[in-house]
Amino acid sequence: MFFCLRGVRKNIDSRWCRKWPIDNYVELVNLLIDKNVRVIITGAPSDEWVSQYFHGLDIINLIGKTSLVDLIGIFSNVDAIVTYDSEPMHLAGMTETYLVALFGPTSPADFLPNRDNVVCLCKVEELACSPCYDGKYYSACKQNTCMMKIKPKEVFKLLKERLNC
């Protein structure tokens, strides 16, 4: 199991609205650990701050310790990947590994890797404002509602079926 946490923080630019809340990742990791699933997390060196949220959990923390080549190697050798619409999602899309891609403000039709073993979770049908990215700009969203609506138990259900845990 692999989680890409790169860029989870709320950046000063409007792209923060693509990111799944850190508390959701933590809840999902706990659900997986309870089923004896081994979890790896990665991120850029600037994402080191998320490590505190996983303190005391039995995970492999590779935040700030991988190159792009390393990521492709990791992605190719894990059972599943969970990430939002991001650069690592596109890297994961180059592998054959099961990928759960989380979408909100961007359109899966425009950005989702086109291959088997890719599952998209989004709440577009529940929100009139999503997707709100027009190809150049994001709306002035302050609540990240589209990403917050994706619940850890939904992601866990997809992974549970795939990983037989």
mmCIF file of N, CA, C and O in Angstrom, residues 67-108:
data_model
loop_
_atom_site.group_PDB
_atom_site.id
_atom_site.type_symbol
_atom_site.label_atom_id
_atom_site.label_comp_id
_atom_site.label_asym_id
_atom_site.label_seq_id
_atom_site.Cartn_x
_atom_site.Cartn_y
_atom_site.Cartn_z
ATOM 1 N N SER A 67 13.431 10.234 -4.906
ATOM 2 C CA SER A 67 13.530 10.981 -6.162
ATOM 3 C C SER A 67 12.366 10.551 -7.057
ATOM 4 O O SER A 67 11.617 9.633 -6.714
ATOM 5 N N LEU A 68 12.229 11.179 -8.203
ATOM 6 C CA LEU A 68 11.188 10.759 -9.151
ATOM 7 C C LEU A 68 11.399 9.312 -9.596
ATOM 8 O O LEU A 68 10.446 8.546 -9.713
ATOM 9 N N VAL A 69 12.642 8.949 -9.834
ATOM 10 C CA VAL A 69 12.949 7.572 -10.235
ATOM 11 C C VAL A 69 12.573 6.613 -9.103
ATOM 12 O O VAL A 69 11.979 5.556 -9.343
ATOM 13 N N ASP A 70 12.884 6.985 -7.863
ATOM 14 C CA ASP A 70 12.499 6.167 -6.714
ATOM 15 C C ASP A 70 10.986 5.976 -6.672
ATOM 16 O O ASP A 70 10.493 4.872 -6.423
ATOM 17 N N LEU A 71 10.249 7.067 -6.886
ATOM 18 C CA LEU A 71 8.786 6.983 -6.836
ATOM 19 C C LEU A 71 8.239 6.007 -7.867
ATOM 20 O O LEU A 71 7.358 5.204 -7.559
ATOM 21 N N ILE A 72 8.744 6.074 -9.071
ATOM 22 C CA ILE A 72 8.271 5.141 -10.105
ATOM 23 C C ILE A 72 8.578 3.706 -9.696
ATOM 24 O O ILE A 72 7.749 2.813 -9.860
ATOM 25 N N GLY A 73 9.744 3.480 -9.106
ATOM 26 C CA GLY A 73 10.087 2.148 -8.618
ATOM 27 C C GLY A 73 9.160 1.693 -7.508
ATOM 28 O O GLY A 73 8.686 0.549 -7.507
ATOM 29 N N ILE A 74 8.876 2.576 -6.582
ATOM 30 C CA ILE A 74 7.951 2.240 -5.493
ATOM 31 C C ILE A 74 6.562 1.978 -6.059
ATOM 32 O O ILE A 74 5.919 0.980 -5.729
ATOM 33 N N PHE A 75 6.085 2.887 -6.897
ATOM 34 C CA PHE A 75 4.751 2.737 -7.485
ATOM 35 C C PHE A 75 4.602 1.412 -8.218
ATOM 36 O O PHE A 75 3.534 0.826 -8.249
ATOM 37 N N SER A 76 5.658 0.961 -8.843
ATOM 38 C CA SER A 76 5.609 -0.286 -9.619
ATOM 39 C C SER A 76 5.615 -1.528 -8.742
ATOM 40 O O SER A 76 5.322 -2.617 -9.235
ATOM 41 N N ASN A 77 5.941 -1.378 -7.465
ATOM 42 C CA ASN A 77 6.122 -2.543 -6.608
ATOM 43 C C ASN A 77 5.218 -2.579 -5.385
ATOM 44 O O ASN A 77 5.474 -3.352 -4.464
ATOM 45 N N VAL A 78 4.172 -1.766 -5.353
ATOM 46 C CA VAL A 78 3.203 -1.820 -4.262
ATOM 47 C C VAL A 78 1.888 -2.366 -4.807
ATOM 48 O O VAL A 78 1.708 -2.487 -6.021
ATOM 49 N N ASP A 79 0.979 -2.693 -3.915
ATOM 50 C CA ASP A 79 -0.311 -3.259 -4.328
ATOM 51 C C ASP A 79 -1.324 -2.204 -4.736
ATOM 52 O O ASP A 79 -2.209 -2.467 -5.545
ATOM 53 N N ALA A 80 -1.223 -1.018 -4.152
ATOM 54 C CA ALA A 80 -2.189 0.038 -4.445
ATOM 55 C C ALA A 80 -1.584 1.394 -4.101
ATOM 56 O O ALA A 80 -0.693 1.497 -3.265
ATOM 57 N N ILE A 81 -2.118 2.416 -4.754
ATOM 58 C CA ILE A 81 -1.681 3.798 -4.541
ATOM 59 C C ILE A 81 -2.941 4.637 -4.338
ATOM 60 O O ILE A 81 -3.918 4.476 -5.065
ATOM 61 N N VAL A 82 -2.891 5.532 -3.362
ATOM 62 C CA VAL A 82 -3.975 6.489 -3.146
ATOM 63 C C VAL A 82 -3.373 7.877 -3.209
ATOM 64 O O VAL A 82 -2.416 8.174 -2.487
ATOM 65 N N THR A 83 -3.901 8.715 -4.061
ATOM 66 C CA THR A 83 -3.444 10.096 -4.142
ATOM 67 C C THR A 83 -4.508 10.950 -4.812
ATOM 68 O O THR A 83 -5.461 10.437 -5.399
ATOM 69 N N TYR A 84 -4.352 12.233 -4.716
ATOM 70 C CA TYR A 84 -5.256 13.168 -5.380
ATOM 71 C C TYR A 84 -4.660 13.543 -6.738
ATOM 72 O O TYR A 84 -3.573 13.086 -7.102
ATOM 73 N N ASP A 85 -5.368 14.371 -7.494
ATOM 74 C CA ASP A 85 -4.906 14.819 -8.807
ATOM 75 C C ASP A 85 -3.628 15.641 -8.612
ATOM 76 O O ASP A 85 -3.667 16.784 -8.174
ATOM 77 N N SER A 86 -2.484 15.011 -8.929
ATOM 78 C CA SER A 86 -1.179 15.608 -8.649
ATOM 79 C C SER A 86 -0.136 15.013 -9.583
ATOM 80 O O SER A 86 -0.414 14.061 -10.317
ATOM 81 N N GLU A 87 1.063 15.553 -9.505
ATOM 82 C CA GLU A 87 2.157 15.006 -10.307
ATOM 83 C C GLU A 87 2.395 13.523 -9.980
ATOM 84 O O GLU A 87 2.542 12.705 -10.902
ATOM 85 N N PRO A 88 2.432 13.138 -8.697
ATOM 86 C CA PRO A 88 2.610 11.721 -8.396
ATOM 87 C C PRO A 88 1.484 10.837 -8.944
ATOM 88 O O PRO A 88 1.717 9.689 -9.297
ATOM 89 N N MET A 89 0.269 11.375 -9.044
ATOM 90 C CA MET A 89 -0.808 10.584 -9.642
ATOM 91 C C MET A 89 -0.467 10.262 -11.090
ATOM 92 O O MET A 89 -0.684 9.145 -11.562
ATOM 93 N N HIS A 90 0.095 11.217 -11.798
ATOM 94 C CA HIS A 90 0.461 10.987 -13.192
ATOM 95 C C HIS A 90 1.627 9.994 -13.296
ATOM 96 O O HIS A 90 1.655 9.166 -14.211
ATOM 97 N N LEU A 91 2.568 10.061 -12.364
ATOM 98 C CA LEU A 91 3.639 9.059 -12.321
ATOM 99 C C LEU A 91 3.050 7.675 -12.054
ATOM 100 O O LEU A 91 3.419 6.697 -12.701
ATOM 101 N N ALA A 92 2.143 7.598 -11.088
ATOM 102 C CA ALA A 92 1.498 6.328 -10.778
ATOM 103 C C ALA A 92 0.731 5.805 -11.986
ATOM 104 O O ALA A 92 0.657 4.590 -12.216
ATOM 105 N N GLY A 93 0.191 6.721 -12.755
ATOM 106 C CA GLY A 93 -0.551 6.337 -13.954
ATOM 107 C C GLY A 93 0.309 5.667 -15.010
ATOM 108 O O GLY A 93 -0.202 5.009 -15.912
ATOM 109 N N MET A 94 1.616 5.797 -14.899
ATOM 110 C CA MET A 94 2.528 5.142 -15.845
ATOM 111 C C MET A 94 2.836 3.701 -15.438
ATOM 112 O O MET A 94 3.520 2.999 -16.162
ATOM 113 N N THR A 95 2.352 3.280 -14.281
ATOM 114 C CA THR A 95 2.581 1.917 -13.816
ATOM 115 C C THR A 95 1.314 1.099 -14.002
ATOM 116 O O THR A 95 0.280 1.621 -14.399
ATOM 117 N N GLU A 96 1.395 -0.159 -13.675
ATOM 118 C CA GLU A 96 0.222 -1.035 -13.740
ATOM 119 C C GLU A 96 -0.436 -1.210 -12.370
ATOM 120 O O GLU A 96 -1.392 -1.962 -12.226
ATOM 121 N N THR A 97 0.058 -0.514 -11.364
ATOM 122 C CA THR A 97 -0.441 -0.652 -10.000
ATOM 123 C C THR A 97 -1.834 -0.050 -9.869
ATOM 124 O O THR A 97 -2.144 0.985 -10.470
ATOM 125 N N TYR A 98 -2.668 -0.697 -9.056
ATOM 126 C CA TYR A 98 -4.013 -0.218 -8.752
ATOM 127 C C TYR A 98 -3.919 1.186 -8.167
ATOM 128 O O TYR A 98 -3.189 1.417 -7.208
ATOM 129 N N LEU A 99 -4.646 2.118 -8.743
ATOM 130 C CA LEU A 99 -4.581 3.521 -8.346
ATOM 131 C C LEU A 99 -5.972 4.023 -7.995
ATOM 132 O O LEU A 99 -6.904 3.903 -8.791
ATOM 133 N N VAL A 100 -6.107 4.562 -6.791
ATOM 134 C CA VAL A 100 -7.325 5.255 -6.390
ATOM 135 C C VAL A 100 -7.006 6.739 -6.451
ATOM 136 O O VAL A 100 -6.192 7.242 -5.670
ATOM 137 N N ALA A 101 -7.607 7.427 -7.403
ATOM 138 C CA ALA A 101 -7.362 8.847 -7.628
ATOM 139 C C ALA A 101 -8.533 9.655 -7.090
ATOM 140 O O ALA A 101 -9.688 9.370 -7.410
ATOM 141 N N LEU A 102 -8.235 10.641 -6.271
ATOM 142 C CA LEU A 102 -9.245 11.463 -5.614
ATOM 143 C C LEU A 102 -9.357 12.799 -6.342
ATOM 144 O O LEU A 102 -8.371 13.523 -6.470
ATOM 145 N N PHE A 103 -10.563 13.096 -6.816
ATOM 146 C CA PHE A 103 -10.797 14.307 -7.607
ATOM 147 C C PHE A 103 -11.884 15.162 -6.999
ATOM 148 O O PHE A 103 -12.844 14.644 -6.441
ATOM 149 N N GLY A 104 -11.754 16.471 -7.147
ATOM 150 C CA GLY A 104 -12.762 17.420 -6.695
ATOM 151 C C GLY A 104 -12.885 18.582 -7.653
ATOM 152 O O GLY A 104 -13.782 18.621 -8.479
ATOM 153 N N PRO A 105 -11.959 19.550 -7.581
ATOM 154 C CA PRO A 105 -12.088 20.733 -8.427
ATOM 155 C C PRO A 105 -11.693 20.511 -9.882
ATOM 156 O O PRO A 105 -12.076 21.284 -10.748
ATOM 157 N N THR A 106 -10.928 19.479 -10.151
ATOM 158 C CA THR A 106 -10.538 19.197 -11.535
ATOM 159 C C THR A 106 -11.385 18.050 -12.084
ATOM 160 O O THR A 106 -11.912 17.231 -11.342
ATOM 161 N N SER A 107 -11.498 17.998 -13.377
ATOM 162 C CA SER A 107 -12.326 16.988 -14.033
ATOM 163 C C SER A 107 -11.538 15.704 -14.268
ATOM 164 O O SER A 107 -10.508 15.728 -14.943
ATOM 165 N N PRO A 108 -12.037 14.585 -13.757
ATOM 166 C CA PRO A 108 -11.357 13.318 -14.031
ATOM 167 C C PRO A 108 -11.234 13.039 -15.532
ATOM 168 O O PRO A 108 -10.250 12.460 -15.979
#
